[in-house]
Amino acid sequence: MSTTTDTKRGGTVSSNDESVYYNRFPEEAAVIRSALLTSFVALAIGGLAGLVQTLHRADIIRVIDSGAHYYTVLTLHGVLLVITFTIFFLVGVFTWAITDSLDRNVIDIRFTWLWFALMSVGTLFAAIAILAGFTEAIDMQADVLFTFYAPLQAHPLFYAGLTLFIIGTWLAGADWFRSWYAWKQDNPGERIPLRTFMVLTTMIMWYIATIGVAAAVILFLLPWSLGLIDNVNALLTRTLFWYFGHPVVYFWLMPAYMLWYTVLPKISGGRLFSDPLARVVFILFLLLSTPVGIHHQYLDPGIAEGFKFIAFTNTMFLLLPSLLTAFTVVASIEYGARRAGGEGYLKWLTALPWRDPAFTGMMLAGLLFAAGGFSGMVNAGLNINYLVHNTMWVPGHFHLTVGTAVALTFMAGSYWLVPQLTGSQLYSRPIGLFQVVLWFIGMTIMSNAMTRQGLLGIPRRTAEPEYQGFTFDGGSGLVASLDVQLSIGGALLFISLVLFIVNMGITALDKREGPVPDGTIPPALSGADDSPQVLDNLKLWVIIAIVLVILAYTLPLASIIERGGLFGPGLIGGWL
Ligand code: HAS
Ligand code: CU
């Protein structure tokens, strides 16, 4: 039986307790550990590339050449962090969520290793293609950024790697759907457990979204880079990319939301406020994530203003699930605080477990996400976007969203989850606490500097913002001081990242028996039974999601193809 202590605070159990995930699912735990390891290696290398880049852009320390290698570093930074780090973490945490919430093993562990292997080989191919850009000795490069649309072209190995990686994620989804299906046969008529529901709806969104990128890569970019076709329609590949490029941001965010909805209430000593509301949120993401991609293309010529307006209104609706999340998550935590004796309008905040790095990290991630959400609203505004598009404002936005809401939640969540996967105690909670606070401080400084640089019109995606002697005039000394802030923030983030990797590394290698977090997730205050059965009707949501995508994309795609041709008349096919 579990020897739960400190129940007020979510509790711990001894590492050899039979309730610990590592003891219940040793084989799955091994796959998840491998996924997290890959994720953290990508985080370390991608983070180093980030440091090189901040210091270079701000002209503080320059170790690379602006012309030859800046975009190699930028691509390495983007791809490793927003594709490898995030998605390997996702597959790990989703495997945990499915097996733990259904309380059953995966159907066939060899299949689980198969998709992991495909994703790993895909990553290796893409990484080789990118890293080859550093040397003239090999005739290979993939300096195409994580947005990789035409007219930029990479070596075929890069696209082949992406393809394998995505097929791997599709199989991972199939693995989870199979587990759920088998569970359903044994438990007819039961509501889908919440974490499984979150995984399944996110994966349906992913299947719909990846059709766009698969089409772009397999039909156009790969044949073009192999020399099988001479031209592509650049606007078409861009549009197909952004069809995928917006929902992918929620693919990164949903595992973080899952941790906020389930683990955060647990460690704050509370319970999820409303299970039905959580289900509604995930359904809204499934329905609305894809028909908004054109909000990344407000400034693209060749797409009629009306289609941009539709993307704009859909995006405003898409704010709703995040605003609901802010409400539900904070209410759940407040419940925990009040159970622990917290009182008053705001004083209850002091009754929360702030010494726990998992708790504090996720809360700080949520706090900065509120700021990132607001800059997202500005981005989404059809007319205000003209002011900020392609400026440093946009990196300011996404370092708060993917770089904090997601990355900091994953790191914080690891302090809670990894000991349960390894059966060993976390090496150091104080270092963990210091690390998450340092991330918060570093990111506050860096994203503020980026955002303000953006308002001065300083462009993103360039090593030399002031090329050809052009200077940005932001008042006396302002640009230089923002550059210094950018670098200080970036350096603090890098130190924080190193502390995280060291803490995780020692936890995994130096197996110390001792208390590990109690992994049981308490039921919601208002459970699934309070919600209509229709929420679990996945088929219905799939159909509505597909209809919305068809409505939002058929006409824009048809008009792009009509004007620019399927394979475009030239390099910038049809839109210049
Ligand atoms: Fe975005 C560009 C619009 C969310 C990522 N976005 C980007 C790019 C990335 C990115 C990577 O409409 C750049 C792509 C590129 O390279 O060009 N974004 C939005 C909107 C949202 C949004 C409306 N973005 C995200 C998320 C991302 C992400 C999430 C990653 C994970 N974004 C845009 C637009 C562009 C864009 C345009 C194109 C810009 C351009 O011109 O290029 C919304 O989903 C945001 C909703 C969020 C909220 C916040 C709710 C607050 C919560 C906090 C709860 C608090 C807690 C803690 C739990 C409304 C949930 C409480 C603590 C206490 C102490 C009490
Ligand atoms: Cu978007």
mmCIF file with all atom_site columns, C-alpha atoms in Angstrom, residues 2 4 10-13 17 19-21 24 96 100-101 195 262-263 266-267 416-417 420 516-522:
data_model
loop_
_atom_site.group_PDB
_atom_site.id
_atom_site.type_symbol
_atom_site.label_atom_id
_atom_site.label_alt_id
_atom_site.label_comp_id
_atom_site.label_asym_id
_atom_site.label_entity_id
_atom_site.label_seq_id
_atom_site.pdbx_PDB_ins_code
_atom_site.Cartn_x
_atom_site.Cartn_y
_atom_site.Cartn_z
_atom_site.occupancy
_atom_site.B_iso_or_equiv
_atom_site.pdbx_formal_charge
_atom_site.auth_seq_id
_atom_site.auth_comp_id
_atom_site.auth_asym_id
_atom_site.auth_atom_id
_atom_site.pdbx_PDB_model_num
ATOM 1  C CA . SER A 1 2   ? 1.157  3.520  -0.552  1.00 0.00 ? 2   SER A CA 1
ATOM 2  C CA . THR A 1 4   ? 1.505  8.689  1.514   1.00 0.00 ? 4   THR A CA 1
ATOM 3  C CA . GLY A 1 10  ? 0.194  16.246 -3.058  1.00 0.00 ? 10  GLY A CA 1
ATOM 4  C CA . GLY A 1 11  ? 2.383  13.857 -1.082  1.00 0.00 ? 11  GLY A CA 1
ATOM 5  C CA . THR A 1 12  ? 5.299  11.569 -1.660  1.00 0.00 ? 12  THR A CA 1
ATOM 6  C CA . VAL A 1 13  ? 5.718  7.808  -1.575  1.00 0.00 ? 13  VAL A CA 1
ATOM 7  C CA . ASP A 1 17  ? 6.110  1.578  -3.541  1.00 0.00 ? 17  ASP A CA 1
ATOM 8  C CA . SER A 1 19  ? 2.012  2.654  -6.975  1.00 0.00 ? 19  SER A CA 1
ATOM 9  C CA . VAL A 1 20  ? 5.078  4.329  -8.526  1.00 0.00 ? 20  VAL A CA 1
ATOM 10 C CA . TYR A 1 21  ? 4.859  4.409  -12.335 1.00 0.00 ? 21  TYR A CA 1
ATOM 11 C CA . ARG A 1 24  ? 3.831  -0.472 -12.455 1.00 0.00 ? 24  ARG A CA 1
ATOM 12 C CA . TRP A 1 96  ? 2.587  8.220  -19.487 1.00 0.00 ? 96  TRP A CA 1
ATOM 13 C CA . ASP A 1 100 ? -1.498 5.717  -16.290 1.00 0.00 ? 100 ASP A CA 1
ATOM 14 C CA . SER A 1 101 ? -5.041 6.982  -16.832 1.00 0.00 ? 101 SER A CA 1
ATOM 15 C CA . ARG A 1 195 ? -5.979 12.517 -19.624 1.00 0.00 ? 195 ARG A CA 1
ATOM 16 C CA . THR A 1 262 ? -4.047 17.480 -13.780 1.00 0.00 ? 262 THR A CA 1
ATOM 17 C CA . VAL A 1 263 ? -0.653 17.751 -12.053 1.00 0.00 ? 263 VAL A CA 1
ATOM 18 C CA . LYS A 1 266 ? -2.586 17.758 -7.456  1.00 0.00 ? 266 LYS A CA 1
ATOM 19 C CA . ILE A 1 267 ? 0.636  19.324 -6.191  1.00 0.00 ? 267 ILE A CA 1
ATOM 20 C CA . TRP A 1 416 ? 7.560  15.812 -10.619 1.00 0.00 ? 416 TRP A CA 1
ATOM 21 C CA . LEU A 1 417 ? 7.482  13.148 -13.323 1.00 0.00 ? 417 LEU A CA 1
ATOM 22 C CA . GLN A 1 420 ? 8.440  8.483  -10.953 1.00 0.00 ? 420 GLN A CA 1
ATOM 23 C CA . VAL A 1 516 ? 9.269  10.254 -4.993  1.00 0.00 ? 516 VAL A CA 1
ATOM 24 C CA . PRO A 1 517 ? 6.118  12.273 -5.758  1.00 0.00 ? 517 PRO A CA 1
ATOM 25 C CA . ASP A 1 518 ? 2.847  10.413 -5.347  1.00 0.00 ? 518 ASP A CA 1
ATOM 26 C CA . GLY A 1 519 ? 1.563  10.109 -8.917  1.00 0.00 ? 519 GLY A CA 1
ATOM 27 C CA . THR A 1 520 ? -2.124 9.556  -8.263  1.00 0.00 ? 520 THR A CA 1
ATOM 28 C CA . ILE A 1 521 ? -4.293 12.293 -9.751  1.00 0.00 ? 521 ILE A CA 1
ATOM 29 C CA . PRO A 1 522 ? -7.352 13.149 -7.627  1.00 0.00 ? 522 PRO A CA 1
#
